[in-house]
PDB file of C-alpha atoms in Angstrom:
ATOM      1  CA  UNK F   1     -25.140  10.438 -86.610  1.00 91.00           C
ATOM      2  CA  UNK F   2     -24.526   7.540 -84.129  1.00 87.00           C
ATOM      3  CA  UNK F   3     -26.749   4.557 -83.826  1.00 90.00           C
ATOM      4  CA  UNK F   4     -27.288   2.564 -81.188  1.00 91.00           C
ATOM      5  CA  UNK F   5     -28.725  -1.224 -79.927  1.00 95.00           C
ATOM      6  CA  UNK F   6     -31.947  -0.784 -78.006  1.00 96.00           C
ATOM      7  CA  UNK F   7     -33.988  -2.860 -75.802  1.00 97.00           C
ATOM      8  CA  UNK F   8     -37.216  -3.666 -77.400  1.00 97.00           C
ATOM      9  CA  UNK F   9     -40.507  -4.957 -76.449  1.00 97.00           C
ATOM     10  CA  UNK F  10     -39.345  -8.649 -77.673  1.00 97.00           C
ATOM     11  CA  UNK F  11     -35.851  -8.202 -75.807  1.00 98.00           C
ATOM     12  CA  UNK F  12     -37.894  -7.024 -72.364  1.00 98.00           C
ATOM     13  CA  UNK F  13     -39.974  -9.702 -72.297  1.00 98.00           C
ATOM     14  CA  UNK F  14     -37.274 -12.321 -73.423  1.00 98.00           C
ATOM     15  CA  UNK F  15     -35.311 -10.804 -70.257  1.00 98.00           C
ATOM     16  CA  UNK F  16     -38.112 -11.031 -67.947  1.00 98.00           C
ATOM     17  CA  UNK F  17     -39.006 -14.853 -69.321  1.00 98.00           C
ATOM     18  CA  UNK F  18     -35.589 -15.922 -68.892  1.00 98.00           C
ATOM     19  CA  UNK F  19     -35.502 -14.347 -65.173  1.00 98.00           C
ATOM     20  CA  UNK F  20     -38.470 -15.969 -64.467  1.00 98.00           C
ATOM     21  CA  UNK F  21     -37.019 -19.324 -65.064  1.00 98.00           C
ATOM     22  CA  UNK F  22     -33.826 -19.324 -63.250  1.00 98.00           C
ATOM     23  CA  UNK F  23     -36.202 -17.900 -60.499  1.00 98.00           C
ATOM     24  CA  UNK F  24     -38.980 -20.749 -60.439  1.00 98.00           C
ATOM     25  CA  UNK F  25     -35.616 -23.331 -61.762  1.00 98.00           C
ATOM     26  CA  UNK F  26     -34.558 -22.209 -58.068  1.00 98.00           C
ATOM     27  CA  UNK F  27     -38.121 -22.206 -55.931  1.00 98.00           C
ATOM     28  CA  UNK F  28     -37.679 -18.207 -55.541  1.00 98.00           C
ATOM     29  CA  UNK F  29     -40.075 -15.904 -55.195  1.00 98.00           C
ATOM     30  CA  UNK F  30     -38.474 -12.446 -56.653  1.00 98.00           C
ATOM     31  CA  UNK F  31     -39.623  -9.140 -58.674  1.00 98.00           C
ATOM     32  CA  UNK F  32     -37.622  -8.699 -62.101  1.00 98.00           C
ATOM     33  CA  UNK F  33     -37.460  -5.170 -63.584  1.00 98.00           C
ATOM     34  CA  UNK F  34     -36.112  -4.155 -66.894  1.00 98.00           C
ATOM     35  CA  UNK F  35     -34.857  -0.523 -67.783  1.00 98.00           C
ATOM     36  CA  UNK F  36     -33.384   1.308 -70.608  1.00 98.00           C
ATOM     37  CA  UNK F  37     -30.347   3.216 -70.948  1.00 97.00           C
ATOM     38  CA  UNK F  38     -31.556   5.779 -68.989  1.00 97.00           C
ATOM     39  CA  UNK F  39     -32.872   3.844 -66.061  1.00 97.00           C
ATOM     40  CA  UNK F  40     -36.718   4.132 -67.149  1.00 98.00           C
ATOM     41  CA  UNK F  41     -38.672   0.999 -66.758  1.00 98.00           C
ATOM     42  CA  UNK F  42     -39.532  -0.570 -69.545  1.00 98.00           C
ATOM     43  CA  UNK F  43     -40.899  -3.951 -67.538  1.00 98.00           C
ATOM     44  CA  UNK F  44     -41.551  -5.742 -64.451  1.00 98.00           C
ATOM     45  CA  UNK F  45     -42.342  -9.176 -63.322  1.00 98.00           C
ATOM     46  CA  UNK F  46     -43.488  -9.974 -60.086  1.00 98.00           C
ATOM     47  CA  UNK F  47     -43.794 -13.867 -59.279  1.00 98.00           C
ATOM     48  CA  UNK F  48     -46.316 -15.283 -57.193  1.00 98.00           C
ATOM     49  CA  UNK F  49     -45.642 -14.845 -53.345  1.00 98.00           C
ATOM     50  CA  UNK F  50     -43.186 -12.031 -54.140  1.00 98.00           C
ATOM     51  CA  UNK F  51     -43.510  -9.434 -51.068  1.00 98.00           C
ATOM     52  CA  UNK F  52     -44.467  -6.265 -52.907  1.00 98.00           C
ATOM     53  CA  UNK F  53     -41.460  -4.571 -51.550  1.00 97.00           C
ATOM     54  CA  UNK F  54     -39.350  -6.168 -53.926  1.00 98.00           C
ATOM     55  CA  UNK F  55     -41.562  -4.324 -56.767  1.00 98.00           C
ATOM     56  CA  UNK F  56     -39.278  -0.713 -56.170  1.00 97.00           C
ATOM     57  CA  UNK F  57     -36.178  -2.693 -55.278  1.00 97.00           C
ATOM     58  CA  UNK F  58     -35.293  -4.405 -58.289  1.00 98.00           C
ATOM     59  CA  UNK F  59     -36.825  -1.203 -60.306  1.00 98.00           C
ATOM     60  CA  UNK F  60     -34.077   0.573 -58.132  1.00 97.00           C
ATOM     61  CA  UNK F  61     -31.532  -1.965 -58.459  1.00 97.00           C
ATOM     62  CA  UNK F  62     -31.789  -2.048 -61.990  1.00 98.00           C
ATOM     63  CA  UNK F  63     -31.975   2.085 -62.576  1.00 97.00           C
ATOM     64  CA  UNK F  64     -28.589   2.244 -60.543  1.00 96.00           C
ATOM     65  CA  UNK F  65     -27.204  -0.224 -62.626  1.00 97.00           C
ATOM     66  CA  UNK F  66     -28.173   1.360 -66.477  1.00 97.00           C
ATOM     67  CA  UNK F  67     -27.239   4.933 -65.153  1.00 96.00           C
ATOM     68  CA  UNK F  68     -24.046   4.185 -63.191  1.00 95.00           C
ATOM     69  CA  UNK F  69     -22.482   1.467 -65.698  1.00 97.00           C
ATOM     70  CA  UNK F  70     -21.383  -1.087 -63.155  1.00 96.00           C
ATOM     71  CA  UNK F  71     -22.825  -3.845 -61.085  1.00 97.00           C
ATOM     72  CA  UNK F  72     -24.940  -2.947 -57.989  1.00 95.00           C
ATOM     73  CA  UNK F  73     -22.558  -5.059 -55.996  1.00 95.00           C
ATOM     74  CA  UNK F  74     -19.759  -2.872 -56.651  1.00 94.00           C
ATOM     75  CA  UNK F  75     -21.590  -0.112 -54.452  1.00 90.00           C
ATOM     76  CA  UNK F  76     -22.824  -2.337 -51.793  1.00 89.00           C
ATOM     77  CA  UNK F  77     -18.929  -3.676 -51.557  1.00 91.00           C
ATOM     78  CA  UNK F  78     -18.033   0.122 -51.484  1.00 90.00           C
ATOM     79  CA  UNK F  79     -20.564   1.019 -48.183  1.00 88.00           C
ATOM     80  CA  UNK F  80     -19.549  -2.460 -46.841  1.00 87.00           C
ATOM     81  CA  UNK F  81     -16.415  -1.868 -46.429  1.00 92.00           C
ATOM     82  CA  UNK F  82     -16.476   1.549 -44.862  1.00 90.00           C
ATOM     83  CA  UNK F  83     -17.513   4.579 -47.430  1.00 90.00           C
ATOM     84  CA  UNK F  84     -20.277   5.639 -45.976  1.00 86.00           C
ATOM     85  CA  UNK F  85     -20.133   8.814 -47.797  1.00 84.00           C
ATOM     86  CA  UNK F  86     -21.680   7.262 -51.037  1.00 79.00           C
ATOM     87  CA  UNK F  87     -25.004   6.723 -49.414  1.00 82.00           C
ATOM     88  CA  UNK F  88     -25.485  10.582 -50.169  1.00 82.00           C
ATOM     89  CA  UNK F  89     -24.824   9.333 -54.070  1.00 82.00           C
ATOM     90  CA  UNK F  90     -28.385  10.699 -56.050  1.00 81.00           C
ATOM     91  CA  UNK F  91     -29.106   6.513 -56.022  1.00 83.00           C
ATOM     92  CA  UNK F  92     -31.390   4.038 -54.944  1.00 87.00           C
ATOM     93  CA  UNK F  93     -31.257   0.401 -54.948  1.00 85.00           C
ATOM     94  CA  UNK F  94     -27.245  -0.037 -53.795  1.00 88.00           C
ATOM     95  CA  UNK F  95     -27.685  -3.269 -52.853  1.00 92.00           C
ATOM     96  CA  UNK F  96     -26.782  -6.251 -55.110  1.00 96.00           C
ATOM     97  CA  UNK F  97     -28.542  -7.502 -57.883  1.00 97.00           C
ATOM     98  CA  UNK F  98     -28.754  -4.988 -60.619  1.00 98.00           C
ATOM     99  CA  UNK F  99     -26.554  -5.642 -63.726  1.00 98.00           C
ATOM    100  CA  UNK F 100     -26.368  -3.682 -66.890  1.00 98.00           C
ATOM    101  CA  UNK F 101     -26.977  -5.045 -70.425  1.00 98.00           C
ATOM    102  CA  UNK F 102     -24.387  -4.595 -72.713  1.00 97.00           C
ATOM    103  CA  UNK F 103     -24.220  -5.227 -76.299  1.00 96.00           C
ATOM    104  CA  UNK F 104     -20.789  -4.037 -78.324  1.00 93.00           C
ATOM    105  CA  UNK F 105     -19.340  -2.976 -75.186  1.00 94.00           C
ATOM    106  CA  UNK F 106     -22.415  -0.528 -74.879  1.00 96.00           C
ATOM    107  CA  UNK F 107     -25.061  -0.184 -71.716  1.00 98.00           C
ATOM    108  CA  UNK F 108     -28.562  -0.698 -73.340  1.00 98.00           C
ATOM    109  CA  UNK F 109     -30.261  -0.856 -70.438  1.00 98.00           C
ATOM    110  CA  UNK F 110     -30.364  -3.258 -67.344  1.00 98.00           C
ATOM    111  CA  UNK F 111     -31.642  -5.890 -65.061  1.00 98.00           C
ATOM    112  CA  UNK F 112     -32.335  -5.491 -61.542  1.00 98.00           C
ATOM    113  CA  UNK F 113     -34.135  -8.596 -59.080  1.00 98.00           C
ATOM    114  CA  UNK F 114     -35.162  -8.601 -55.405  1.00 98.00           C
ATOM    115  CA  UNK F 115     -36.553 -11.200 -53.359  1.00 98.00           C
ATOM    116  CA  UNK F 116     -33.773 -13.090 -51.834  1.00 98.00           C
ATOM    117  CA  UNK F 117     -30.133 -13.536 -51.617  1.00 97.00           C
ATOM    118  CA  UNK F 118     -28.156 -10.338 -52.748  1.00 95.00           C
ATOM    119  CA  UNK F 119     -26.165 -13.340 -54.880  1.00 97.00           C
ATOM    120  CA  UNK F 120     -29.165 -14.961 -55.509  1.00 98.00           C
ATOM    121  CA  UNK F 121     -30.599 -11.895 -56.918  1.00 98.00           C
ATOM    122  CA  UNK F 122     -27.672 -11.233 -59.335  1.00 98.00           C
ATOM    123  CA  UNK F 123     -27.514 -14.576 -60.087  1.00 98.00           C
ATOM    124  CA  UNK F 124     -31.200 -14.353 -61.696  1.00 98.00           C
ATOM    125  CA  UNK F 125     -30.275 -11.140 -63.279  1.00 98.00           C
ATOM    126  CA  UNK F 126     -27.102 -12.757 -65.092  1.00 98.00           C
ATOM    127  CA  UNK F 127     -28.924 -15.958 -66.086  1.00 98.00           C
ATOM    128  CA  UNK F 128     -31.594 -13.576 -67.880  1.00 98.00           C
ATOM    129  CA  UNK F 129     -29.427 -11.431 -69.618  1.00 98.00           C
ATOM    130  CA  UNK F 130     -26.835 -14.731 -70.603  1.00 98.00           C
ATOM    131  CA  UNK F 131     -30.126 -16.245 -72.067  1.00 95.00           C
ATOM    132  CA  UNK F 132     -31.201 -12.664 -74.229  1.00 93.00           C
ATOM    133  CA  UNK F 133     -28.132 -11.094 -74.953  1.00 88.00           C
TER     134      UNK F 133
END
């Protein structure tokens, strides 16, 4: 039987603590959301002045990136530069700022942020997960 590294309670909120720092660090108002393996939610943070918009994005962002393995940048570079086709993909969320977890080279889960920059985003999703992980 195969084992495997899970994100627990502790780890989610650990995730969503370090997010929220590089967020306030920055002055920026985002929505953090946490998933598991499978792209359920497992947590979400929603700072003060955060449009509630940004609630379903980063949940979106950061189901795309547990289920598909890869950045969410990597399919926003993809439509940007002409293949249209994958916005029929069974996906939400395409735009950057989700990022898997990984631990031993396995996806755990992931980490998805909305609220400003698309680089901005990702760049509060891979301070949280550099903090945790």
């Amino acid at each position: 039987m195969q084992t495997k590294a899970i994100l627990g309670l502790s780890e989610v909120n650990a995730l969503l603590d370090a997010a929220q720092r590089e967020a306030e660090a920055n002055g920026w108002k985002v929505t953090v959301a946490v998933t598991d393996d499978s792209g359920e939610l497992l947590g979400l943070r929603r700072l003060d002045g955060a449009s509630p918009m940004t609630a379903m994005i980063s949940a979106q962002k950061a189901r795309s990136a547990a289920l598909s393995h890869k950045e969410t940048q990597v399919f926003e570079r993809m439509i940007n530069e002409g293949r249209n086709a994958f916005l029929s993909a069974p996906l939400q969320g395409l735009m950057e700022g989700g990022v898997p977890v990984e631990v031993d080279g396995r996806v755990i889960g992931a980490v998805g942020v909305s609220g400003v920059k698309a680089d901005q985003d990702a760049q509060v999703a891979r301070a949280s997960i550099a903090a945790v992980i």
